Coordinates of C-alpha atoms and ligand atoms in Angstrom, one line a residue:
M1 CA 32.9 -75.4 -44.1
L2 CA 31.5 -76.6 -40.7
L3 CA 32.6 -73.2 -39.4
V4 CA 30.5 -71.3 -42.0
V5 CA 27.5 -73.4 -41.4
A6 CA 27.8 -72.8 -37.6
A7 CA 28.2 -69.1 -38.2
F8 CA 25.0 -69.0 -40.3
V9 CA 23.1 -70.9 -37.7
V10 CA 24.3 -68.6 -34.9
A11 CA 23.4 -65.5 -37.1
F12 CA 20.0 -67.0 -37.9
V13 CA 19.2 -67.7 -34.2
L14 CA 20.3 -64.2 -33.3
L15 CA 18.1 -62.8 -36.0
L16 CA 15.2 -64.8 -34.7
Y17 CA 15.7 -63.5 -31.2
M18 CA 15.8 -59.9 -32.5
I19 CA 12.7 -60.3 -34.7
S20 CA 10.5 -62.3 -32.2
P21 CA 9.6 -59.3 -30.0
L22 CA 8.7 -57.4 -33.1
I23 CA 5.8 -59.6 -34.1
S24 CA 2.4 -57.9 -34.0
P25 CA -0.4 -59.3 -31.9
K26 CA -3.7 -60.3 -33.5
P27 CA -6.2 -57.3 -33.2
L28 CA -9.0 -57.5 -30.6
K29 CA -12.6 -57.5 -31.9
L30 CA -14.4 -54.7 -30.1
N31 CA -17.8 -55.8 -31.4
G32 CA -19.5 -57.6 -28.5
A33 CA -16.4 -57.3 -26.3
H34 CA -16.8 -56.1 -22.6
V35 CA -14.7 -52.9 -22.0
V36 CA -14.3 -51.5 -18.5
V37 CA -13.4 -47.8 -18.5
T38 CA -12.3 -46.2 -15.1
G39 CA -12.8 -42.5 -15.2
G40 CA -15.3 -43.1 -17.8
S41 CA -17.8 -40.3 -16.7
S42 CA -15.7 -37.4 -17.8
G43 CA -13.0 -36.2 -20.3
I44 CA -10.8 -38.6 -22.0
G45 CA -12.3 -41.7 -20.3
K46 CA -15.7 -40.7 -21.5
A47 CA -14.4 -40.2 -25.1
I48 CA -12.8 -43.7 -25.0
A49 CA -16.1 -45.3 -23.8
V50 CA -18.0 -43.6 -26.5
E51 CA -15.5 -44.7 -29.1
C52 CA -15.7 -48.4 -27.9
Y53 CA -19.4 -48.2 -27.7
R54 CA -19.5 -47.0 -31.3
Q55 CA -17.5 -50.0 -32.3
G56 CA -20.1 -52.3 -30.7
A57 CA -18.6 -53.0 -27.2
F58 CA -20.4 -53.4 -24.0
I59 CA -19.2 -50.8 -21.5
T60 CA -18.8 -50.7 -17.7
L61 CA -18.1 -47.1 -16.6
V62 CA -16.3 -46.7 -13.3
A63 CA -16.1 -43.4 -11.4
R64 CA -16.7 -42.2 -7.8
D65 CA -19.5 -39.8 -8.5
E66 CA -22.8 -41.7 -8.7
V67 CA -24.7 -38.7 -10.1
G68 CA -22.4 -38.4 -13.0
G69 CA -22.5 -42.1 -13.6
R70 CA -26.3 -42.4 -13.4
R71 CA -26.7 -39.5 -15.9
T72 CA -24.6 -41.4 -18.4
E73 CA -26.5 -44.6 -17.9
E74 CA -29.9 -42.9 -18.5
R75 CA -28.7 -41.6 -21.8
S76 CA -27.7 -45.0 -23.1
S77 CA -30.4 -47.0 -21.2
H78 CA -32.4 -47.9 -24.4
I79 CA -29.7 -50.2 -25.4
S80 CA -28.7 -51.4 -21.9
V81 CA -25.1 -52.2 -22.8
V82 CA -23.7 -49.6 -20.5
V83 CA -23.4 -50.2 -16.8
C84 CA -22.3 -47.6 -14.5
T85 CA -20.6 -48.3 -11.1
S86 CA -19.5 -46.1 -8.5
V87 CA -16.3 -46.7 -6.6
D88 CA -13.0 -45.0 -5.6
V89 CA -10.5 -47.0 -7.6
S90 CA -7.7 -46.0 -5.2
S91 CA -9.1 -46.6 -1.7
D92 CA -9.8 -50.2 -1.0
Y93 CA -8.7 -53.1 -3.2
H94 CA -11.5 -55.4 -2.1
E95 CA -14.1 -52.9 -3.0
V96 CA -12.8 -52.4 -6.5
E97 CA -12.6 -56.2 -6.9
S98 CA -16.2 -56.7 -5.8
V99 CA -17.5 -53.9 -8.1
L100 CA -15.6 -55.4 -11.1
K101 CA -16.9 -58.9 -10.2
Q102 CA -20.5 -57.6 -10.4
A103 CA -19.8 -55.9 -13.7
Q104 CA -18.5 -59.3 -15.1
E105 CA -21.6 -61.1 -13.9
K106 CA -23.7 -58.5 -15.8
L107 CA -21.7 -58.2 -19.1
G108 CA -19.3 -61.2 -19.0
P109 CA -15.5 -61.3 -18.5
V110 CA -13.5 -58.2 -19.2
D111 CA -11.9 -58.1 -22.6
M112 CA -10.3 -54.8 -22.2
L113 CA -9.6 -52.7 -19.1
V114 CA -9.0 -48.9 -19.7
N115 CA -7.3 -47.4 -16.5
C116 CA -8.2 -43.7 -17.2
A117 CA -9.3 -42.5 -13.8
G118 CA -6.9 -39.9 -12.7
T119 CA -6.3 -36.4 -11.5
S120 CA -3.7 -33.8 -12.0
L121 CA -2.3 -31.0 -10.0
S122 CA 0.2 -28.4 -11.1
G123 CA 2.3 -26.1 -8.8
K124 CA 5.8 -25.4 -7.8
F125 CA 7.4 -28.2 -5.6
E126 CA 7.4 -26.0 -2.4
D127 CA 3.8 -24.9 -3.0
V128 CA 2.3 -28.4 -3.4
E129 CA 0.7 -29.6 -0.2
V130 CA 2.7 -32.5 1.1
D131 CA -0.5 -34.7 1.2
N132 CA -1.0 -34.3 -2.5
F133 CA 2.3 -36.1 -3.3
R134 CA 0.6 -39.3 -1.7
K135 CA -2.8 -38.5 -3.1
L136 CA -1.6 -38.4 -6.7
M137 CA 0.3 -41.7 -6.3
E138 CA -2.8 -43.3 -4.9
V139 CA -5.3 -42.1 -7.5
N140 CA -3.0 -42.3 -10.6
Y141 CA -0.9 -45.3 -9.7
L142 CA -2.7 -47.5 -7.2
G143 CA -6.0 -46.5 -8.9
S144 CA -4.6 -48.4 -12.0
V145 CA -2.9 -51.3 -10.1
Y146 CA -6.2 -52.3 -8.3
P147 CA -8.6 -52.7 -11.2
T148 CA -5.8 -54.4 -13.3
R149 CA -5.1 -56.8 -10.4
A150 CA -8.9 -57.6 -10.2
V151 CA -9.2 -58.7 -13.8
I152 CA -5.9 -60.2 -14.6
T153 CA -6.5 -63.8 -13.3
T154 CA -9.6 -64.2 -15.5
M155 CA -7.7 -62.7 -18.5
K156 CA -4.9 -65.1 -18.0
E157 CA -7.2 -68.1 -17.7
R158 CA -9.0 -67.0 -20.9
R159 CA -5.6 -66.3 -22.6
M160 CA -6.8 -63.1 -24.0
G161 CA -7.2 -59.4 -23.1
R162 CA -6.1 -55.8 -23.3
I163 CA -4.9 -53.6 -20.4
M164 CA -4.6 -49.9 -21.1
F165 CA -2.9 -47.4 -18.8
V166 CA -3.5 -43.7 -19.4
S167 CA -0.2 -42.0 -18.6
S168 CA 0.7 -38.5 -20.1
Q169 CA 3.4 -36.7 -22.0
A170 CA 4.3 -35.6 -18.4
G171 CA 4.9 -39.4 -17.8
Q172 CA 7.7 -39.2 -20.5
I173 CA 9.4 -36.1 -19.5
G174 CA 9.6 -34.3 -16.2
L175 CA 8.5 -30.6 -16.4
F176 CA 8.3 -27.5 -14.3
G177 CA 5.2 -27.6 -12.1
Y178 CA 4.7 -31.4 -12.3
T179 CA 6.7 -32.7 -9.4
A180 CA 3.7 -34.4 -7.8
Y181 CA 1.9 -35.5 -11.1
S182 CA 4.8 -36.7 -13.3
P183 CA 6.1 -39.4 -10.9
S184 CA 2.6 -40.9 -10.7
K185 CA 2.5 -41.2 -14.5
F186 CA 6.1 -42.3 -14.8
A187 CA 5.2 -45.2 -12.4
L188 CA 2.6 -46.5 -14.8
R189 CA 5.3 -47.2 -17.4
G190 CA 7.3 -49.2 -14.9
L191 CA 4.2 -51.2 -14.0
A192 CA 3.1 -51.7 -17.7
E193 CA 6.6 -52.9 -18.8
S194 CA 6.9 -55.4 -16.0
L195 CA 3.4 -56.6 -16.4
Q196 CA 3.7 -57.0 -20.2
M197 CA 6.7 -59.3 -19.8
E198 CA 4.6 -61.5 -17.5
I199 CA 1.4 -61.7 -19.5
K200 CA 2.6 -61.7 -23.1
P201 CA 2.7 -65.5 -23.2
Y202 CA -0.9 -65.4 -22.2
N203 CA -1.8 -63.4 -25.3
I204 CA -2.6 -60.3 -23.1
Y205 CA -1.3 -57.0 -24.4
V206 CA -0.6 -53.8 -22.5
T207 CA -0.9 -50.3 -23.9
V208 CA 0.4 -47.1 -22.4
A209 CA -1.0 -43.9 -23.7
Y210 CA 0.8 -40.6 -23.4
P211 CA -1.7 -37.8 -24.3
P212 CA -0.7 -34.1 -24.6
D213 CA -2.9 -31.4 -22.9
T214 CA -6.5 -32.4 -23.8
D215 CA -9.5 -30.1 -23.4
T216 CA -11.3 -31.7 -20.5
P217 CA -12.9 -30.7 -17.1
G218 CA -9.8 -32.1 -15.5
L219 CA -7.5 -29.8 -17.5
A220 CA -9.7 -26.8 -16.7
E221 CA -9.4 -27.6 -13.1
E222 CA -5.6 -28.1 -13.4
N223 CA -5.2 -24.7 -15.2
R224 CA -6.6 -22.9 -12.1
T225 CA -3.3 -23.4 -10.3
K226 CA -0.9 -23.9 -13.1
P227 CA 2.3 -21.8 -12.9
L228 CA 3.1 -19.5 -15.9
E229 CA 6.2 -21.6 -16.8
T230 CA 4.1 -24.8 -16.9
K231 CA 1.6 -23.1 -19.2
L232 CA 4.3 -21.8 -21.6
I233 CA 6.1 -25.1 -21.8
S234 CA 3.0 -27.1 -22.3
E235 CA 1.9 -24.8 -25.2
T236 CA 4.7 -26.4 -27.3
S237 CA 2.5 -29.6 -27.6
G238 CA -0.9 -27.7 -28.0
V239 CA -4.3 -28.8 -26.8
C240 CA -6.1 -31.8 -28.3
Q241 CA -9.8 -32.7 -28.3
P242 CA -10.7 -35.8 -26.2
D243 CA -12.5 -37.6 -29.1
Q244 CA -9.4 -37.2 -31.2
V245 CA -7.2 -38.6 -28.4
A246 CA -9.7 -41.4 -27.8
K247 CA -9.7 -42.6 -31.4
V248 CA -5.9 -43.0 -31.4
I249 CA -5.8 -44.7 -28.0
V250 CA -8.6 -47.2 -28.9
R251 CA -7.0 -48.0 -32.2
D252 CA -3.7 -48.7 -30.5
A253 CA -5.2 -50.8 -27.7
V254 CA -7.1 -52.9 -30.3
Q255 CA -4.0 -53.5 -32.2
G256 CA -2.1 -54.4 -29.0
N257 CA 0.5 -51.7 -29.5
F258 CA 2.5 -51.1 -26.3
N259 CA 2.9 -47.4 -27.0
S260 CA 0.1 -44.9 -27.9
S261 CA 0.9 -41.3 -28.6
V262 CA -0.8 -38.4 -30.4
G263 CA 0.5 -35.9 -32.8
P264 CA 4.1 -35.1 -34.1
D265 CA 5.4 -34.1 -30.7
G266 CA 4.0 -37.4 -29.3
Y267 CA 5.6 -39.4 -32.0
M268 CA 9.1 -37.8 -31.4
L269 CA 8.8 -38.3 -27.6
A270 CA 7.8 -42.0 -28.0
A271 CA 10.9 -42.7 -30.1
V272 CA 13.3 -40.7 -27.9
T273 CA 12.0 -42.2 -24.7
C274 CA 11.6 -45.8 -25.9
G275 CA 14.4 -47.1 -23.7
M276 CA 13.9 -50.9 -23.3
S277 CA 10.2 -50.8 -23.7
P278 CA 8.5 -53.5 -25.8
V279 CA 7.9 -52.9 -29.5
T280 CA 4.9 -54.4 -31.4
S281 CA 5.8 -54.0 -35.1
I282 CA 8.9 -54.2 -37.3
T283 CA 8.1 -50.7 -38.7
E284 CA 8.1 -49.2 -35.1
G285 CA 11.4 -51.0 -34.2
L286 CA 13.1 -49.7 -37.5
Q287 CA 11.7 -46.2 -36.9
Q288 CA 13.2 -46.0 -33.4
I289 CA 16.6 -47.3 -34.6
V290 CA 16.7 -44.7 -37.5
T291 CA 15.2 -41.6 -35.7
M292 CA 16.6 -41.9 -32.2
G293 CA 19.8 -39.7 -32.7
L294 CA 18.0 -37.1 -34.7
F295 CA 15.1 -36.7 -32.2
R296 CA 17.6 -36.5 -29.4
T297 CA 19.2 -33.6 -31.2
I298 CA 15.8 -31.9 -31.6
A299 CA 15.0 -32.6 -27.9
L300 CA 18.1 -30.7 -26.9
F301 CA 16.7 -27.6 -28.6
Y302 CA 13.4 -28.1 -26.8
L303 CA 15.2 -28.5 -23.4
G304 CA 17.1 -25.3 -24.1
S305 CA 13.9 -23.4 -24.7
F306 CA 12.3 -24.8 -21.7
D307 CA 15.2 -23.7 -19.5
S308 CA 15.1 -20.2 -21.0
I309 CA 11.3 -20.0 -20.3
V310 CA 12.0 -20.9 -16.6
R311 CA 14.8 -18.4 -16.4
R312 CA 12.8 -15.6 -18.0
C313 CA 9.9 -16.1 -15.7
M314 CA 12.2 -16.1 -12.6
I315 CA 13.7 -12.8 -13.6
Q316 CA 10.2 -11.3 -14.3
R317 CA 9.0 -12.4 -10.9
E318 CA 12.1 -11.0 -9.1
Q319 CA 11.7 -7.7 -11.0
S320 CA 8.0 -7.4 -10.1
K321 CA 8.7 -8.3 -6.5
A322 CA 11.4 -5.5 -6.4
A323 CA 9.0 -3.1 -7.9
D324 CA 6.2 -4.0 -5.3
K325 CA 8.7 -3.3 -2.5
R326 CA 9.7 0.1 -3.9
E327 CA 6.0 1.2 -4.0
Ligands
NDP401 N1 -6.7 -33.7 -19.9 C1 -5.4 -33.7 -20.0 O1 -4.8 -32.8 -20.4 C2 -4.6 -35.0 -19.8 C3 -5.2 -36.1 -19.0 N2 -4.4 -37.1 -18.9 C4 -4.9 -38.2 -18.0 O2 -6.0 -38.8 -18.5 C5 -6.9 -39.1 -17.5 C6 -8.3 -38.5 -17.6 O3 -8.0 -37.1 -17.6 P1 -9.3 -36.1 -17.9 O4 -10.2 -36.6 -18.8 O5 -8.6 -34.7 -18.1 O6 -9.9 -36.1 -16.4 P2 -11.3 -35.5 -15.8 O7 -11.0 -34.9 -14.5 O8 -12.1 -34.8 -16.8 O9 -12.0 -37.0 -15.5 C7 -11.5 -37.9 -14.6 C8 -12.3 -39.1 -14.5 O10 -11.8 -39.9 -13.5 C9 -12.7 -40.2 -12.5 N3 -12.0 -40.4 -11.2 C10 -11.1 -39.5 -10.7 N4 -10.6 -40.0 -9.5 C11 -11.2 -41.3 -9.3 C12 -11.2 -42.1 -8.4 N5 -10.4 -42.0 -7.3 N6 -11.9 -43.3 -8.5 C13 -12.7 -43.6 -9.5 N7 -12.8 -42.6 -10.5 C14 -12.1 -41.4 -10.4 C15 -13.7 -39.0 -12.5 O11 -14.9 -39.3 -12.0 P3 -15.2 -38.9 -10.4 O12 -14.7 -37.6 -10.1 O13 -16.7 -38.9 -10.4 O14 -14.7 -40.1 -9.6 C16 -13.7 -38.7 -14.0 O15 -14.6 -39.7 -14.6 C17 -6.2 -38.8 -16.2 O16 -5.5 -40.0 -15.8 C18 -5.2 -37.7 -16.6 O17 -4.1 -37.8 -15.8 C19 -3.3 -37.4 -19.6 C20 -2.7 -36.4 -20.3 C21 -3.4 -35.1 -20.6
VSD402 C1 11.9 -34.8 -29.6 C2 11.4 -34.2 -28.5 C3 10.0 -33.6 -28.5 C4 9.7 -32.8 -27.3 C5 8.3 -32.3 -27.2 C6 8.0 -31.8 -25.9 C7 6.7 -31.3 -25.7 C8 6.4 -31.1 -24.2 C9 5.0 -30.6 -23.9 C10 4.6 -31.4 -22.6 C11 3.2 -31.2 -22.4 C12 2.8 -31.9 -21.0 C13 1.3 -32.3 -21.1 C14 0.8 -32.8 -19.8 C15 -0.6 -33.1 -19.9 C16 -1.2 -33.6 -18.7 O1 -1.0 -34.7 -18.3 C17 -2.1 -32.6 -17.8 N1 -2.6 -31.7 -18.6 C18 -3.2 -33.5 -17.1 O2 -4.3 -32.6 -16.8

C-alpha cells in the first residue's frame, strides 16, 4: 500500500516537473507600453514598430542613419509618441546604454525591446572578405547583446518585460552562401536560451523570431551578391511581406512565446530544430513530441534537393568555364 502511494507521489511530482515549463505567461498589454525597436527605420523593424504603434505603444526607433530616423519622426510627430535615436548598436556599449537611458527618460522604462538591427551578406565562403565575418558577428550578435544588456536591470527590478531577437530561418539551418551570416543568427539562439533561463523567474520573456526571406531594402541589397545556389534554395520558402512577418512576431512577443516563425516551412523548421529550447504552451510541447519524426523525414527530402541544387550548379559552372576556355 505504502509503495503504491509513494509511486503515485513520485509520478505526480515528475508530471509537475514536466508540465511546469509548459505554462503560458500572461500576455503583455501593448497599449501605453514603451517599445524600443532597433533597426526600426527600415524593413522588418519598421513594420514591427508600425504594428506596435497601431496597438497603442510608445515607440523608440533606433538606427544609425539620422536622416532616415528624422524622416520617420516627422511623419508621426503630431502624436509625439515616437522618438528616434541615432546610434550604432554594435560599436560602443556605453553609447548604446546612454541612448537608451535618454529614451527611458522620455517615454518611461522599456516594456519591450525588439532587437531587429542587422545586416546580411551572401557569398561563397572563399569569396567573403575576411573582415565581414567579424562585421556580421558585431552587428547581428553584439548589436543585440548591447541593447539587451542596457535594459535588463530595470526590467528585472520591475519584474516584467519582453526581449525579442530577430534571427532568421538561416539561424535554424546552415545554407550555401551563408557562412558569414548564419553563425551570427545561430548565436542569437544561444544567447536567448541562456538568458531566458536566467530571467524567467523575473517574469521577463524572450522571443526568437526566424523569418524567411522578406521583401525589404536589406533583402534587395543582399540579392545583389547572392550566389545562384542560395537563390534556388531560398525559393523553397518563398518571400514574405514585412507587415505580415511583423504581425506574427508582435503577436508571439506579446504572448511571450519563445519561438516565433512564419508559414508552413517555418512551422516545420521550428519543430524539427526545437532541441532543448523552452516551450511556452502545452499545445506547442505536444505538437513537437508528435511531429518531430515526421518532420525530420520531410527534412531529409529537402536536404537531398538542396544537395542536388548545389551539385547541378557546380557542374553547370564547370561546363561554362570549359566552354569559355575553348573559345
Ligand atoms: N529581409 C529578410 O529577408 C530577412 C531579414 N532578417 C533579419 O531581420 C532584420 C531586419 O532585416 P531587414 O528589414 O531586411 O533589413 P534592412 O536592411 O531593411 O533594415 C535594417 C535596419 O537596421 C538598421 N541597422 C543596421 N545596422 C545597424 C547598426 N549597426 N546600428 C543600428 N542600426 C542598424 C538599419 O538602419 P541604419 O542603416 O540607418 O543603421 C535599418 O533600420 C535583420 O536582422 C535581418 O538579418 C531575418 C530573416 C529574413
Ligand atoms: C521540415 C523541414 C523544412 C525545411 C524548410 C527549409 C526551407 C529553407 C529556406 C531557407 C531560407 C533562408 C532565408 C534566409 C533569410 C535571411 O535571413 C536573409 N534573406 C536576410 O536578408
